[in-house]
Amino acid sequence: MYGHMPLPEFLVLLKLAGDAELLHPGLARMLGATAVIGRPEALDRLRAQETPAAIGRIRFHLGRCARRLDLPSLRWLVAGEQGPSSLALFALLTGIRPPQYRGTALDLPHDAKGFRCCRLLIEQAPALRRPLRLLAARMHEPEVARWAAVAEAWSDLCAQMDHELPDWRAEAREAPVLRSMLVCFRELDPACFVHSSRIAA
């Protein structure tokens, strides 16, 4: 579905959809559509079919910056599961702000759903693993200190997620301990890292 649709009409459309049909925001984003609704298998086929064209569009949109991204990173940018945290992480690791991202570096993951998107990013775009390790060494920079702490604890966060949610790739449910760990990073005072690094120096 393309173009503006009044909310009442949109709600009627959702009611007409079958129980097996899903609303897919990610695919709508890829296609530049208002909404995409369909059966999971049909949506998967449509995503696979449209991904090459979407990669071409994002390359054109990014211009020269696109040359800094490998194909898996571009594929994630157009077809990956995304949220504010994973988009913020992508921007930090690549230096390229995704066109669809409207947030800030403060968009840290605060629950399993947010961290799942971040983890899928690193898994689906392996070239970003090295920048993630480099990010972990930047805790002396106030603007990225919280993210650097997350990067430094990445292995521990992944291990906890594996323990609480062995099937995390399929879906994100509540993970109380992981959530508590992530909340700690959001509450960190970046000034403490800067002060500590100066003392160490």
CSV table of C-alpha atoms in Angstrom, one decimal:
chain,number,residue,atom,x,y,z
A,1,MET,CA,0.0,0.0,0.0
A,2,TYR,CA,1.4,3.4,-1.0
A,3,GLY,CA,0.3,6.9,-0.2
A,4,HIS,CA,-1.6,8.4,2.7
A,5,MET,CA,-4.4,6.5,4.2
A,6,PRO,CA,-6.6,7.9,7.0
A,7,LEU,CA,-6.3,6.0,10.3
A,8,PRO,CA,-9.9,4.7,10.3
A,9,GLU,CA,-9.5,3.2,6.8
A,10,PHE,CA,-6.1,1.7,7.8
A,11,LEU,CA,-7.7,0.0,10.8
A,12,VAL,CA,-10.4,-1.4,8.6
A,13,LEU,CA,-7.8,-2.8,6.3
A,14,LEU,CA,-6.0,-4.5,9.2
A,15,LYS,CA,-9.3,-6.1,10.3
A,16,LEU,CA,-9.8,-7.5,6.8
A,17,ALA,CA,-6.4,-9.1,6.9
A,18,GLY,CA,-6.4,-12.8,7.6
A,19,ASP,CA,-5.1,-14.3,10.9
A,20,ALA,CA,-2.0,-15.6,9.1
A,21,GLU,CA,-1.2,-12.2,7.5
A,22,LEU,CA,1.4,-9.9,9.1
A,23,LEU,CA,2.1,-6.2,9.0
A,24,HIS,CA,5.8,-5.8,8.0
A,25,PRO,CA,7.2,-2.3,8.8
A,26,GLY,CA,10.7,-3.3,7.7
A,27,LEU,CA,9.6,-4.4,4.2
A,28,ALA,CA,7.5,-1.2,3.9
A,29,ARG,CA,10.6,0.8,4.7
A,30,MET,CA,12.5,-1.0,2.0
A,31,LEU,CA,9.9,-0.4,-0.6
A,32,GLY,CA,9.1,3.1,0.5
A,33,ALA,CA,5.5,2.0,1.1
A,34,THR,CA,3.0,3.1,3.7
A,35,ALA,CA,2.4,-0.5,4.8
A,36,VAL,CA,3.0,-4.0,3.6
A,37,ILE,CA,0.7,-6.8,4.7
A,38,GLY,CA,0.8,-10.5,3.7
A,39,ARG,CA,1.6,-14.1,4.6
A,40,PRO,CA,5.1,-14.7,6.1
A,41,GLU,CA,6.2,-16.8,3.1
A,42,ALA,CA,5.0,-14.2,0.6
A,43,LEU,CA,6.7,-11.5,2.5
A,44,ASP,CA,10.0,-13.4,2.5
A,45,ARG,CA,9.8,-13.9,-1.2
A,46,LEU,CA,9.1,-10.2,-1.7
A,47,ARG,CA,12.0,-9.2,0.5
A,48,ALA,CA,14.4,-11.5,-1.4
A,49,GLN,CA,13.1,-10.2,-4.7
A,50,GLU,CA,13.3,-6.5,-3.9
A,51,THR,CA,16.6,-6.4,-1.9
A,52,PRO,CA,18.9,-6.0,-4.9
A,53,ALA,CA,16.9,-3.0,-6.2
A,54,ALA,CA,16.8,-1.5,-2.6
A,55,ILE,CA,20.6,-1.9,-2.3
A,56,GLY,CA,20.9,0.0,-5.6
A,57,ARG,CA,18.7,2.8,-4.3
A,58,ILE,CA,20.6,3.1,-1.0
A,59,ARG,CA,23.9,3.2,-2.9
A,60,PHE,CA,22.6,6.1,-5.0
A,61,HIS,CA,21.3,7.9,-1.9
A,62,LEU,CA,24.6,7.6,0.0
A,63,GLY,CA,26.7,8.5,-2.9
A,64,ARG,CA,30.5,8.2,-2.2
A,65,CYS,CA,29.8,7.1,1.4
A,66,ALA,CA,28.4,3.8,0.0
A,67,ARG,CA,31.9,2.8,-1.1
A,68,ARG,CA,32.8,2.5,2.5
A,69,LEU,CA,30.2,-0.3,3.1
A,70,ASP,CA,30.5,-3.9,1.9
A,71,LEU,CA,27.6,-5.7,0.5
A,72,PRO,CA,26.4,-7.4,3.8
A,73,SER,CA,26.4,-4.0,5.5
A,74,LEU,CA,24.3,-2.5,2.6
A,75,ARG,CA,22.0,-5.5,2.7
A,76,TRP,CA,21.4,-5.0,6.5
A,77,LEU,CA,20.8,-1.3,5.9
A,78,VAL,CA,17.9,-2.0,3.5
A,79,ALA,CA,16.6,-5.3,4.7
A,80,GLY,CA,17.8,-6.0,8.2
A,81,GLU,CA,15.7,-5.9,11.4
A,82,GLN,CA,16.3,-2.5,12.8
A,83,GLY,CA,15.5,-0.3,15.8
A,84,PRO,CA,16.9,2.9,17.2
A,85,SER,CA,19.7,1.2,19.0
A,86,SER,CA,21.0,-0.8,16.0
A,87,LEU,CA,20.8,2.2,13.8
A,88,ALA,CA,22.8,4.2,16.3
A,89,LEU,CA,25.3,1.5,16.5
A,90,PHE,CA,25.6,1.3,12.7
A,91,ALA,CA,26.2,5.0,12.6
A,92,LEU,CA,28.9,4.8,15.3
A,93,LEU,CA,30.7,1.9,13.6
A,94,THR,CA,30.6,3.1,10.1
A,95,GLY,CA,30.5,6.9,10.4
A,96,ILE,CA,27.5,6.8,8.1
A,97,ARG,CA,24.1,7.9,9.3
A,98,PRO,CA,21.3,5.7,7.9
A,99,PRO,CA,18.7,7.8,6.0
A,100,GLN,CA,15.9,6.4,8.1
A,101,TYR,CA,17.6,7.2,11.4
A,102,ARG,CA,16.3,10.1,13.4
A,103,GLY,CA,17.9,9.3,16.8
A,104,THR,CA,21.1,10.1,18.7
A,105,ALA,CA,24.1,8.2,20.1
A,106,LEU,CA,22.1,8.0,23.3
A,107,ASP,CA,19.8,5.3,21.8
A,108,LEU,CA,21.4,2.4,23.6
A,109,PRO,CA,19.5,-0.9,23.8
A,110,HIS,CA,17.5,-1.2,26.9
A,111,ASP,CA,16.0,-4.7,26.6
A,112,ALA,CA,16.4,-8.0,24.7
A,113,LYS,CA,14.5,-6.7,21.7
A,114,GLY,CA,16.9,-3.8,21.2
A,115,PHE,CA,20.0,-5.8,21.9
A,116,ARG,CA,18.8,-8.5,19.5
A,117,CYS,CA,18.7,-6.0,16.6
A,118,CYS,CA,22.2,-4.8,17.5
A,119,ARG,CA,23.5,-8.4,17.7
A,120,LEU,CA,21.9,-9.3,14.3
A,121,LEU,CA,23.6,-6.3,12.8
A,122,ILE,CA,27.0,-7.5,13.9
A,123,GLU,CA,26.2,-11.1,12.9
A,124,GLN,CA,24.9,-10.1,9.4
A,125,ALA,CA,27.6,-7.5,8.7
A,126,PRO,CA,30.8,-9.2,10.0
A,127,ALA,CA,32.9,-6.4,8.7
A,128,LEU,CA,31.6,-4.3,11.7
A,129,ARG,CA,33.2,-6.6,14.3
A,130,ARG,CA,36.5,-4.9,14.1
A,131,PRO,CA,35.0,-1.4,14.5
A,132,LEU,CA,33.0,-2.8,17.5
A,133,ARG,CA,36.3,-3.8,19.1
A,134,LEU,CA,37.7,-0.4,18.4
A,135,LEU,CA,34.6,1.3,19.9
A,136,ALA,CA,35.3,-0.6,23.2
A,137,ALA,CA,38.5,1.4,23.6
A,138,ARG,CA,36.8,4.8,23.4
A,139,MET,CA,35.4,5.0,26.9
A,140,HIS,CA,37.4,8.2,27.5
A,141,GLU,CA,35.2,10.0,24.9
A,142,PRO,CA,32.1,11.3,26.7
A,143,GLU,CA,29.9,11.3,23.6
A,144,VAL,CA,30.4,7.6,23.0
A,145,ALA,CA,31.4,6.3,26.5
A,146,ARG,CA,28.2,4.4,27.2
A,147,TRP,CA,28.3,2.7,23.8
A,148,ALA,CA,32.0,1.9,24.4
A,149,ALA,CA,31.0,0.2,27.7
A,150,VAL,CA,28.4,-1.8,25.8
A,151,ALA,CA,31.0,-2.8,23.2
A,152,GLU,CA,33.5,-3.8,25.9
A,153,ALA,CA,30.9,-6.0,27.6
A,154,TRP,CA,29.6,-7.4,24.3
A,155,SER,CA,30.7,-11.0,24.9
A,156,ASP,CA,29.1,-11.0,28.4
A,157,LEU,CA,25.9,-9.6,27.1
A,158,CYS,CA,25.8,-12.2,24.3
A,159,ALA,CA,26.5,-15.0,26.7
A,160,GLN,CA,23.7,-13.8,29.0
A,161,MET,CA,21.3,-13.5,26.1
A,162,ASP,CA,22.2,-17.0,24.9
A,163,HIS,CA,21.4,-18.3,28.4
A,164,GLU,CA,18.1,-16.5,28.8
A,165,LEU,CA,17.0,-16.7,25.2
A,166,PRO,CA,18.5,-19.6,23.4
A,167,ASP,CA,16.2,-19.0,20.4
A,168,TRP,CA,16.8,-15.2,20.3
A,169,ARG,CA,17.3,-15.2,16.6
A,170,ALA,CA,13.7,-16.3,16.1
A,171,GLU,CA,12.1,-13.9,18.5
A,172,ALA,CA,12.8,-11.5,21.4
A,173,ARG,CA,11.1,-12.2,24.7
A,174,GLU,CA,11.7,-10.8,28.1
A,175,ALA,CA,15.2,-11.4,29.5
A,176,PRO,CA,15.2,-9.9,33.0
A,177,VAL,CA,18.9,-10.2,33.8
A,178,LEU,CA,20.0,-9.0,30.3
A,179,ARG,CA,17.6,-6.1,30.7
A,180,SER,CA,19.2,-5.2,34.1
A,181,MET,CA,22.7,-5.3,32.6
A,182,LEU,CA,21.6,-3.0,29.7
A,183,VAL,CA,20.0,-0.5,32.1
A,184,CYS,CA,23.3,-0.2,33.9
A,185,PHE,CA,25.0,1.2,30.8
A,186,ARG,CA,22.2,3.7,30.3
A,187,GLU,CA,22.8,5.0,33.8
A,188,LEU,CA,26.6,5.3,33.6
A,189,ASP,CA,28.1,8.8,33.9
A,190,PRO,CA,30.5,9.3,31.0
A,191,ALA,CA,32.4,11.8,33.1
A,192,CYS,CA,33.6,9.0,35.3
A,193,PHE,CA,35.3,7.3,32.4
A,194,VAL,CA,37.0,10.4,31.4
A,195,HIS,CA,38.2,11.1,34.9
A,196,SER,CA,39.5,7.5,35.3
A,197,SER,CA,41.4,7.6,32.0
A,198,ARG,CA,43.1,10.8,33.0
A,199,ILE,CA,44.2,9.3,36.3
A,200,ALA,CA,45.5,6.2,34.5
A,201,ALA,CA,47.5,8.4,32.2
